[in-house]
Amino acid sequence: GDSVTQMEGPVTLSEEAFLTINCTYTATGYPSLFWYVQYPGEGLQLLLKATKADDKGSNKGFEATYRKETTSFHLEKGSVQVSDSAVYFCALRSGAGSYQLTFGKGTKLSVIP
Amino acid sequence: DAGVTQSPTHLIKTRGQQVTLRCSPKSGHDTVSWYQQALGQGPQFIFQYYEEEERQRGNFPDRFSGHQFPNYSSELNVNALLLGDSALYLCASSSPLAASLTYEQYFGPGTRLTVT
């Protein structure tokens, strides 16, 4: 079945540091890939997405590239801010005919001033 | 424009009881999905409702059931509650266009269910 594996947290970085959160997946067909962010006390918000191989999703300084050859979708940001502190989830939708999102376990990021 | 709303915010129930959670989708959305998020875990898909019918179901027992109303709002019902049902229950809505293209789902803040 479909699965998503994320690097385990928590991750603690200083402000302006470079961020990478690794995500790999197993899926049938050609999945769409997503990164969601969950701020304390809030629901999940879509951060970025990619729907086919080699697509790059980007938003708010975050980027992730859909790598079919390595089945990966790593999240990166060049300079994190305190306001980026949250839990980040990698997710996939396995393709046409499937309506569910399959999530990883999440990676908690804390950014300190 | 109101986003996805859920009620109640928090709920405490006793083992064996039944519970109903409610969700109103974002304006313009007609599809509602429910997810269970245990502490420290990612959300797990329970089921999705479209046109008042269950369109797809995840790996959850029949104790979990749902309903969608003509105004697209939805309920999640859980019978015979177990301690392991304690979790954050998330509702997500999407529009027909999103479902066919990028499949963007909008999540509500969730209902925190505690079973004692």
Coordinates of N, CA and C in Angstrom, one line a residue:
Chain A
G1 N 0.8 -1.2 0.0 CA 0.0 0.0 0.0 C 0.9 1.2 0.0
D2 N 0.2 2.4 -0.1 CA 0.9 3.7 -0.1 C 1.5 4.0 1.3
S3 N 2.6 4.6 1.3 CA 3.2 5.0 2.5 C 4.1 6.2 2.3
V4 N 4.3 7.0 3.4 CA 5.2 8.2 3.4 C 6.1 8.1 4.6
T5 N 7.4 8.3 4.4 CA 8.4 8.2 5.5 C 9.1 9.6 5.6
Q6 N 9.0 10.2 6.7 CA 9.7 11.5 6.9 C 10.8 11.3 8.0
M7 N 11.7 12.2 7.9 CA 12.8 12.2 8.9 C 12.2 12.5 10.2
E8 N 12.7 11.9 11.2 CA 12.1 12.0 12.6 C 12.6 13.4 13.2
G9 N 11.8 14.0 13.9 CA 12.2 15.2 14.6 C 12.4 14.9 16.1
P10 N 12.3 15.9 16.9 CA 12.2 17.3 16.5 C 13.5 17.9 15.9
V11 N 13.3 18.9 15.1 CA 14.4 19.6 14.5 C 14.5 21.0 15.1
T12 N 15.6 21.4 15.6 CA 15.8 22.7 16.2 C 16.9 23.4 15.4
L13 N 16.6 24.6 14.9 CA 17.5 25.4 14.1 C 17.5 26.8 14.6
S14 N 18.6 27.5 14.4 CA 18.7 28.9 14.7 C 18.1 29.7 13.5
E15 N 17.6 30.9 13.8 CA 17.1 31.7 12.8 C 18.1 31.9 11.7
E16 N 17.6 31.9 10.4 CA 18.4 32.1 9.2 C 19.2 30.9 8.8
A17 N 19.0 29.8 9.5 CA 19.7 28.5 9.1 C 19.0 27.9 7.9
F18 N 19.6 27.0 7.3 CA 19.1 26.3 6.1 C 18.3 25.0 6.6
L19 N 17.1 24.8 6.0 CA 16.3 23.7 6.5 C 16.1 22.7 5.4
T20 N 16.3 21.4 5.8 CA 15.9 20.3 4.9 C 15.1 19.3 5.7
I21 N 13.9 18.9 5.3 CA 13.2 17.8 5.9 C 13.0 16.8 4.8
N22 N 13.5 15.6 5.1 CA 13.5 14.5 4.1 C 12.1 13.8 4.1
C23 N 11.7 13.4 2.9 CA 10.5 12.7 2.7 C 10.6 11.7 1.5
T24 N 10.4 10.5 1.7 CA 10.3 9.5 0.7 C 9.0 8.8 0.7
Y25 N 8.6 8.2 -0.4 CA 7.3 7.6 -0.5 C 7.3 6.3 -1.3
T26 N 6.2 5.5 -1.0 CA 5.9 4.3 -1.8 C 4.5 4.5 -2.3
A27 N 4.3 4.3 -3.6 CA 2.9 4.5 -4.1 C 2.7 3.7 -5.4
T28 N 1.5 3.3 -5.7 CA 1.2 2.8 -7.0 C 0.9 3.9 -7.9
G29 N 1.1 3.7 -9.2 CA 0.8 4.7 -10.1 C 1.7 6.0 -10.0
Y30 N 1.1 7.1 -10.3 CA 1.8 8.4 -10.4 C 1.2 9.3 -9.4
P31 N 1.7 9.3 -8.1 CA 1.1 10.1 -7.1 C 1.3 11.6 -7.3
S32 N 0.4 12.4 -6.7 CA 0.6 13.8 -6.4 C 1.2 13.9 -5.0
L33 N 2.1 14.9 -4.8 CA 2.8 15.0 -3.5 C 2.6 16.4 -2.9
F34 N 2.5 16.4 -1.6 CA 2.1 17.6 -0.9 C 3.0 17.8 0.4
W35 N 3.2 19.0 0.8 CA 3.6 19.3 2.1 C 2.6 20.2 2.8
Y36 N 2.2 19.7 4.0 CA 1.2 20.5 4.8 C 2.0 21.0 6.1
V37 N 1.5 22.1 6.6 CA 2.1 22.6 7.8 C 1.0 22.8 8.9
Q38 N 1.3 22.4 10.1 CA 0.3 22.6 11.2 C 0.9 23.4 12.3
Y39 N 0.4 24.6 12.5 CA 0.9 25.5 13.5 C 0.1 25.1 14.8
P40 N 0.7 25.5 16.0 CA 0.1 25.1 17.2 C -1.4 25.5 17.4
G41 N -2.2 24.5 17.7 CA -3.6 24.8 17.9 C -4.4 25.0 16.6
E42 N -3.8 24.8 15.5 CA -4.5 25.0 14.2 C -4.6 23.7 13.4
G43 N -5.5 23.8 12.4 CA -5.6 22.7 11.4 C -4.4 22.7 10.4
L44 N -4.4 21.7 9.6 CA -3.3 21.6 8.5 C -3.6 22.6 7.4
Q45 N -2.5 23.2 7.0 CA -2.6 24.1 5.8 C -1.7 23.6 4.7
L46 N -2.1 23.7 3.5 CA -1.3 23.2 2.4 C -0.2 24.2 2.2
L47 N 1.0 23.7 2.2 CA 2.2 24.6 2.0 C 2.6 24.6 0.5
L48 N 2.7 23.5 -0.1 CA 3.1 23.4 -1.5 C 2.8 22.0 -2.0
K49 N 2.8 21.9 -3.4 CA 2.4 20.6 -4.0 C 3.1 20.5 -5.3
A50 N 3.1 19.2 -5.8 CA 3.7 18.9 -7.1 C 2.9 17.7 -7.6
T51 N 2.5 17.8 -8.9 CA 1.6 16.7 -9.4 C 2.3 15.8 -10.4
K52 N 3.5 16.1 -10.8 CA 4.2 15.1 -11.7 C 5.7 15.2 -11.5
A53 N 6.4 14.2 -12.0 CA 7.9 14.1 -11.9 C 8.6 15.4 -12.4
D54 N 9.6 15.8 -11.6 CA 10.4 17.0 -11.8 C 9.7 18.3 -11.6
D55 N 8.4 18.3 -11.2 CA 7.8 19.5 -10.8 C 8.4 20.0 -9.5
K56 N 8.5 21.4 -9.4 CA 9.0 22.0 -8.2 C 7.8 22.8 -7.6
G57 N 7.4 22.4 -6.4 CA 6.4 23.2 -5.7 C 7.2 24.3 -4.8
S58 N 6.6 25.5 -4.7 CA 7.2 26.5 -3.9 C 6.1 27.4 -3.3
N59 N 6.5 27.9 -2.1 CA 5.5 28.8 -1.4 C 6.2 29.4 -0.2
K60 N 6.1 30.6 0.1 CA 6.7 31.3 1.3 C 8.1 31.0 1.5
G61 N 8.9 30.8 0.5 CA 10.3 30.5 0.6 C 10.7 29.1 0.7
F62 N 9.7 28.2 0.9 CA 9.9 26.8 0.9 C 9.8 26.2 -0.5
E63 N 10.6 25.1 -0.7 CA 10.6 24.5 -2.0 C 10.7 23.0 -1.8
A64 N 10.1 22.2 -2.8 CA 10.3 20.8 -2.8 C 10.2 20.3 -4.3
T65 N 11.1 19.4 -4.7 CA 11.1 18.9 -6.1 C 10.7 17.4 -6.1
Y66 N 9.7 17.1 -6.9 CA 9.2 15.7 -7.1 C 10.3 14.9 -7.9
R67 N 10.9 14.0 -7.2 CA 12.0 13.1 -7.8 C 11.5 11.7 -7.9
K68 N 11.1 11.3 -9.1 CA 10.5 10.0 -9.3 C 11.6 8.9 -9.1
E69 N 12.8 9.2 -9.6 CA 13.8 8.2 -9.6 C 14.3 7.8 -8.2
T70 N 14.1 8.8 -7.3 CA 14.5 8.5 -5.9 C 13.3 8.4 -5.0
T71 N 12.1 8.5 -5.5 CA 10.8 8.5 -4.8 C 10.9 9.5 -3.6
S72 N 11.3 10.7 -3.9 CA 11.5 11.7 -2.8 C 10.8 13.0 -3.1
F73 N 10.6 13.7 -2.0 CA 10.0 15.1 -2.1 C 10.5 15.9 -0.9
H74 N 11.7 16.2 -0.8 CA 12.3 16.8 0.3 C 12.0 18.3 0.4
L75 N 11.7 18.8 1.6 CA 11.3 20.2 1.8 C 12.6 21.0 2.2
E76 N 12.7 22.1 1.6 CA 13.9 23.0 1.8 C 13.5 24.4 2.0
K77 N 14.2 25.1 2.8 CA 14.1 26.6 2.9 C 15.5 27.2 3.2
G78 N 15.8 28.2 2.5 CA 17.2 28.7 2.6 C 17.5 29.5 3.9
S79 N 16.4 30.1 4.5 CA 16.7 30.9 5.7 C 15.4 30.9 6.6
V80 N 15.4 30.1 7.6 CA 14.2 29.9 8.4 C 14.0 31.1 9.4
Q81 N 12.7 31.3 9.8 CA 12.4 32.3 10.7 C 11.7 31.7 11.9
V82 N 11.6 32.4 13.0 CA 10.9 31.9 14.2 C 9.5 31.5 13.9
S83 N 8.9 32.3 13.0 CA 7.5 32.0 12.6 C 7.3 30.7 11.8
D84 N 8.4 30.1 11.4 CA 8.3 28.8 10.7 C 8.1 27.6 11.7
S85 N 8.2 27.9 12.9 CA 8.1 26.8 13.9 C 6.7 26.2 13.8
A86 N 6.7 24.9 13.6 CA 5.4 24.2 13.3 C 5.7 22.7 13.1
V87 N 4.7 21.9 12.8 CA 4.9 20.5 12.4 C 4.6 20.4 10.9
Y88 N 5.5 19.8 10.2 CA 5.4 19.7 8.8 C 5.1 18.2 8.4
F89 N 4.1 18.1 7.5 CA 3.7 16.7 7.1 C 3.9 16.6 5.6
C90 N 4.5 15.5 5.2 CA 4.6 15.1 3.8 C 3.4 14.2 3.5
A91 N 2.8 14.3 2.3 CA 1.6 13.5 2.0 C 1.5 13.2 0.5
L92 N 0.8 12.2 0.2 CA 0.6 11.9 -1.2 C -0.9 11.5 -1.5
R93 N -1.2 11.7 -2.7 CA -2.5 11.1 -3.2 C -2.1 10.2 -4.4
S94 N -2.5 8.9 -4.3 CA -1.8 8.0 -5.2 C -2.3 8.1 -6.7
G95 N -3.3 8.8 -7.0 CA -3.6 9.0 -8.4 C -5.1 9.0 -8.6
A96 N -5.5 9.1 -9.9 CA -6.9 9.1 -10.3 C -7.6 8.0 -9.7
G97 N -8.8 8.2 -9.2 CA -9.6 7.2 -8.6 C -9.4 7.0 -7.1
S98 N -8.3 7.7 -6.5 CA -8.1 7.6 -5.1 C -8.3 9.0 -4.5
Y99 N -9.1 9.1 -3.5 CA -9.4 10.4 -2.9 C -8.8 10.7 -1.6
Q100 N -8.0 9.7 -1.1 CA -7.5 9.9 0.2 C -6.1 10.4 0.1
L101 N -5.7 11.2 1.2 CA -4.3 11.6 1.3 C -3.7 10.7 2.4
T102 N -2.5 10.2 2.0 CA -1.7 9.4 3.0 C -0.5 10.3 3.5
F103 N -0.5 10.4 4.8 CA 0.5 11.3 5.5 C 1.6 10.6 6.1
G104 N 2.8 11.3 6.2 CA 3.8 10.9 7.1 C 3.5 11.2 8.5
K105 N 4.4 10.9 9.4 CA 4.2 11.1 10.8 C 4.4 12.5 11.3
G106 N 5.0 13.3 10.4 CA 5.2 14.7 10.8 C 6.6 14.9 11.4
T107 N 7.1 16.1 11.1 CA 8.4 16.6 11.7 C 8.2 17.9 12.3
K108 N 8.5 17.9 13.6 CA 8.3 19.2 14.4 C 9.6 20.0 14.2
L109 N 9.4 21.3 13.8 CA 10.5 22.2 13.6 C 10.4 23.3 14.7
S110 N 11.5 23.6 15.4 CA 11.5 24.7 16.3 C 12.7 25.6 15.8
V111 N 12.4 26.9 15.6 CA 13.4 27.8 15.2 C 13.6 28.8 16.4
I112 N 14.9 28.9 16.8 CA 15.2 29.8 18.0 C 15.9 31.0 17.5
P113 N 15.6 32.2 18.2 CA 16.2 33.4 17.7 C 17.7 33.4 17.9
Chain B
D1 N -14.8 35.1 4.0 CA -15.2 33.8 3.6 C -14.8 32.8 4.7
A2 N -15.8 32.2 5.3 CA -15.4 31.2 6.4 C -14.8 30.0 5.8
G3 N -13.8 29.5 6.5 CA -13.1 28.3 6.1 C -13.9 27.1 6.6
V4 N -13.2 26.0 6.7 CA -13.8 24.8 7.3 C -14.0 25.0 8.8
T5 N -15.3 24.7 9.2 CA -15.5 24.8 10.7 C -15.9 23.5 11.2
Q6 N -15.5 23.2 12.5 CA -15.8 22.0 13.1 C -16.4 22.2 14.5
S7 N -17.3 21.4 15.0 CA -17.8 21.5 16.4 C -18.0 20.1 16.9
P8 N -17.9 19.9 18.2 CA -17.3 20.9 19.2 C -15.8 21.0 19.0
T9 N -15.2 21.8 19.8 CA -13.7 21.9 19.8 C -13.1 20.8 20.6
H10 N -13.7 20.5 21.7 CA -13.2 19.5 22.6 C -14.4 18.7 23.1
L11 N -14.1 17.4 23.4 CA -15.2 16.5 23.8 C -14.5 15.4 24.7
I12 N -15.2 15.1 25.8 CA -14.8 14.0 26.7 C -15.9 13.0 26.8
K13 N -15.6 11.8 26.4 CA -16.6 10.7 26.5 C -16.0 9.5 27.3
T14 N -17.0 8.6 27.7 CA -16.6 7.4 28.4 C -16.6 6.3 27.4
R15 N -15.7 5.3 27.7 CA -15.6 4.1 26.9 C -17.0 3.5 26.7
G16 N -17.3 3.0 25.5 CA -18.6 2.4 25.2 C -19.7 3.4 24.7
Q17 N -19.5 4.7 25.0 CA -20.4 5.7 24.5 C -20.3 5.9 23.0
Q18 N -21.3 6.7 22.5 CA -21.3 7.1 21.1 C -21.0 8.6 21.0
V19 N -20.4 9.1 19.9 CA -20.1 10.5 19.7 C -20.5 10.9 18.3
T20 N -20.9 12.2 18.2 CA -21.1 12.7 16.8 C -20.3 14.0 16.7
L21 N -19.5 14.1 15.7 CA -18.7 15.3 15.4 C -19.3 16.0 14.1
R22 N -19.2 17.3 14.0 CA -19.8 18.0 12.9 C -18.8 18.9 12.2
C23 N -19.1 19.0 10.9 CA -18.2 19.8 10.0 C -19.0 20.6 9.0
S24 N -18.6 21.8 8.8 CA -19.2 22.6 7.7 C -18.0 22.9 6.7
P25 N -18.2 22.6 5.5 CA -17.1 22.8 4.5 C -16.9 24.3 4.1
K26 N -15.8 24.6 3.5 CA -15.6 25.9 3.0 C -16.6 26.2 1.9
S27 N -17.0 27.5 1.8 CA -18.0 27.9 0.9 C -17.5 27.5 -0.5
G28 N -18.5 26.9 -1.3 CA -18.2 26.5 -2.6 C -17.7 25.0 -2.7
H29 N -17.4 24.4 -1.6 CA -16.9 23.1 -1.6 C -18.1 22.1 -1.4
D30 N -18.0 20.9 -2.1 CA -19.0 19.9 -2.0 C -18.6 18.6 -1.5
T31 N -17.3 18.5 -1.2 CA -16.7 17.2 -0.8 C -16.1 17.3 0.6
V32 N -16.4 16.3 1.4 CA -15.9 16.4 2.8 C -15.2 15.1 3.1
S33 N -14.0 15.2 3.7 CA -13.2 14.0 4.1 C -13.0 14.1 5.6
W34 N -12.8 13.0 6.3 CA -12.6 12.9 7.7 C -11.2 12.2 7.9
Y35 N -10.4 12.7 8.9 CA -9.2 12.1 9.2 C -9.1 12.0 10.7
Q36 N -8.4 10.9 11.2 CA -8.1 10.8 12.6 C -6.6 11.0 12.8
Q37 N -6.2 11.9 13.7 CA -4.8 12.2 14.0 C -4.5 11.9 15.5
A38 N -3.9 10.7 15.7 CA -3.5 10.4 17.0 C -2.3 11.3 17.4
L39 N -2.1 11.4 18.7 CA -1.0 12.2 19.2 C 0.4 11.8 18.7
G40 N 1.1 12.8 18.1 CA 2.4 12.5 17.6 C 2.4 11.8 16.2
Q41 N 1.3 11.6 15.6 CA 1.2 10.9 14.3 C 0.6 11.8 13.2
G42 N 0.7 11.3 12.0 CA 0.1 12.0 10.9 C -1.4 11.6 10.8
P43 N -2.2 12.5 10.2 CA -3.6 12.1 10.0 C -3.8 10.8 9.2
Q44 N -4.8 10.1 9.5 CA -5.2 8.9 8.8 C -6.6 9.0 8.3
F45 N -6.7 8.7 7.0 CA -8.0 8.9 6.3 C -9.0 7.9 6.8
I46 N -10.2 8.5 7.1 CA -11.3 7.6 7.6 C -12.3 7.4 6.4
F47 N -12.8 8.4 5.9 CA -13.7 8.3 4.7 C -13.9 9.7 4.0
Q48 N -14.5 9.6 2.8 CA -14.9 10.8 2.1 C -16.3 10.8 1.7
Y49 N -17.0 11.9 1.8 CA -18.4 12.0 1.3 C -18.5 13.0 0.2
Y50 N -19.3 12.5 -0.8 CA -19.5 13.4 -2.0 C -21.0 13.0 -2.5
E51 N -21.7 14.0 -2.7 CA -23.1 13.9 -3.2 C -23.9 13.0 -2.2
E52 N -23.6 13.2 -0.9 CA -24.3 12.6 0.2 C -24.1 11.1 0.3
E53 N -23.0 10.6 -0.3 CA -22.7 9.2 -0.3 C -21.2 9.0 0.1
E54 N -20.9 8.0 0.8 CA -19.5 7.6 1.1 C -18.8 7.2 -0.2
R55 N -17.8 7.9 -0.6 CA -17.2 7.6 -1.9 C -16.0 6.7 -1.7
Q56 N -15.2 6.9 -0.6 CA -14.1 6.1 -0.4 C -13.9 5.9 1.1
R57 N -13.4 4.8 1.6 CA -13.2 4.5 3.0 C -11.8 4.0 3.2
G58 N -11.2 4.5 4.3 CA -9.9 4.0 4.7 C -10.1 2.8 5.6
N59 N -9.0 2.4 6.3 CA -9.0 1.2 7.0 C -9.5 1.4 8.5
F60 N -10.8 1.7 8.6 CA -11.4 1.9 9.9 C -12.6 1.0 10.0
P61 N -12.9 0.5 11.3 CA -14.0 -0.4 11.5 C -15.4 0.3 11.2
D62 N -16.4 -0.5 11.2 CA -17.8 -0.1 10.9 C -18.3 0.8 12.1
R63 N -17.6 0.8 13.2 CA -18.0 1.7 14.3 C -18.0 3.2 13.9
F64 N -17.2 3.4 12.9 CA -17.0 4.8 12.3 C -18.0 4.9 11.2
S65 N -18.9 5.8 11.3 CA -19.8 6.0 10.2 C -20.0 7.5 10.0
G66 N -20.6 7.9 8.8 CA -20.8 9.3 8.6 C -22.0 9.6 7.8
H67 N -22.2 10.9 7.6 CA -23.4 11.4 6.8 C -23.0 12.7 6.2
Q68 N -23.6 12.9 5.0 CA -23.4 14.3 4.4 C -24.8 14.8 4.1
F69 N -25.1 16.0 4.4 CA -26.4 16.6 4.3 C -26.4 17.4 2.9
P70 N -27.7 17.7 2.5 CA -27.8 18.5 1.2 C -27.0 19.8 1.1
N71 N -26.8 20.4 2.3 CA -26.0 21.6 2.3 C -24.5 21.4 2.3
Y72 N -24.1 20.1 2.2 CA -22.7 19.6 2.1 C -22.0 19.5 3.5
S73 N -22.7 19.9 4.5 CA -22.1 19.7 5.8 C -22.1 18.2 6.1
S74 N -21.3 17.8 7.1 CA -21.1 16.4 7.4 C -21.0 16.1 8.9
E75 N -21.3 14.9 9.2 CA -21.2 14.3 10.6 C -20.3 13.1 10.5
L76 N -19.5 12.9 11.6 CA -18.8 11.7 11.8 C -19.4 11.1 13.1
N77 N -19.8 9.9 13.1 CA -20.3 9.2 14.2 C -19.4 8.0 14.6
V78 N -19.1 7.9 15.9 CA -18.3 6.8 16.3 C -19.1 6.1 17.5
N79 N -19.3 4.8 17.3 CA -20.1 4.0 18.3 C -19.1 3.2 19.1
A80 N -19.6 2.8 20.3 CA -18.8 1.9 21.2 C -17.4 2.4 21.3
L81 N -17.2 3.6 21.8 CA -15.9 4.2 21.9 C -14.9 3.4 22.7
L82 N -13.7 3.3 22.2 CA -12.6 2.7 22.8 C -11.6 3.8 23.3
L83 N -10.7 3.4 24.2 CA -9.7 4.3 24.6 C -8.8 4.8 23.5
G84 N -8.6 3.9 22.5 CA -7.8 4.1 21.4 C -8.4 5.1 20.4
D85 N -9.6 5.4 20.6 CA -10.3 6.4 19.7 C -9.9 7.8 20.1
S86 N -9.3 8.0 21.2 CA -8.8 9.4 21.6 C -7.9 9.9 20.6
A87 N -8.2 11.1 20.0 CA -7.4 11.6 18.9 C -8.0 13.0 18.5
L88 N -7.3 13.7 17.6 CA -7.8 14.9 17.0 C -8.5 14.4 15.7
Y89 N -9.8 14.8 15.5 CA -10.5 14.4 14.3 C -10.6 15.6 13.4
L90 N -10.0 15.5 12.2 CA -9.9 16.6 11.3 C -10.9 16.4 10.1
C91 N -11.6 17.5 9.7 CA -12.4 17.5 8.6 C -11.7 18.3 7.5
A92 N -11.8 17.9 6.3 CA -11.2 18.6 5.1 C -12.3 18.7 4.0
S93 N -12.3 19.8 3.3 CA -13.2 20.0 2.2 C -12.5 20.3 1.0
S94 N -13.1 20.0 -0.2 CA -12.5 20.4 -1.5 C -13.6 20.6 -2.5
S95 N -13.2 21.2 -3.6 CA -14.2 21.6 -4.6 C -14.0 20.6 -5.8
P96 N -15.0 20.5 -6.6 CA -14.9 19.6 -7.7 C -13.7 19.8 -8.6
L97 N -13.4 21.1 -8.9 CA -12.3 21.4 -9.7 C -11.0 20.9 -9.1
A98 N -10.8 21.2 -7.8 CA -9.6 20.8 -7.1 C -9.5 19.3 -7.1
A99 N -10.6 18.6 -7.0 CA -10.6 17.2 -6.9 C -10.0 16.6 -8.2
S100 N -10.3 17.3 -9.3 CA -9.8 16.7 -10.6 C -8.4 17.2 -11.0
L101 N -8.0 18.2 -10.4 CA -6.6 18.7 -10.8 C -5.6 18.5 -9.6
T102 N -5.5 19.5 -8.8 CA -4.4 19.4 -7.8 C -4.8 18.8 -6.5
Y103 N -6.1 18.5 -6.4 CA -6.6 17.9 -5.2 C -6.2 18.6 -3.9
E104 N -6.5 19.9 -3.9 CA -6.2 20.7 -2.7 C -7.3 20.6 -1.7
Q105 N -7.0 20.1 -0.5 CA -8.0 20.0 0.5 C -7.7 21.0 1.6
Y106 N -8.8 21.6 2.1 CA -8.7 22.6 3.2 C -9.2 22.0 4.5
F107 N -8.4 22.1 5.5 CA -8.6 21.4 6.8 C -9.2 22.4 7.8
G108 N -10.1 21.9 8.6 CA -10.6 22.6 9.8 C -9.6 22.4 10.9
P109 N -9.9 23.1 12.1 CA -9.0 23.1 13.2 C -9.1 21.8 14.0
G110 N -10.2 21.0 13.8 CA -10.3 19.7 14.4 C -11.1 19.7 15.7
T111 N -11.5 18.5 16.0 CA -12.2 18.2 17.3 C -11.3 17.3 18.1
R112 N -11.0 17.7 19.3 CA -10.2 16.9 20.2 C -11.1 16.0 21.0
L113 N -11.0 14.7 20.7 CA -11.9 13.7 21.5 C -11.0 12.9 22.5
T114 N -11.4 13.0 23.7 CA -10.8 12.2 24.8 C -11.8 11.1 25.3
V115 N -11.3 9.9 25.2 CA -12.2 8.8 25.8 C -11.5 8.3 27.1
T116 N -12.3 8.3 28.1 CA -11.8 7.9 29.4 C -12.4 6.5 29.9

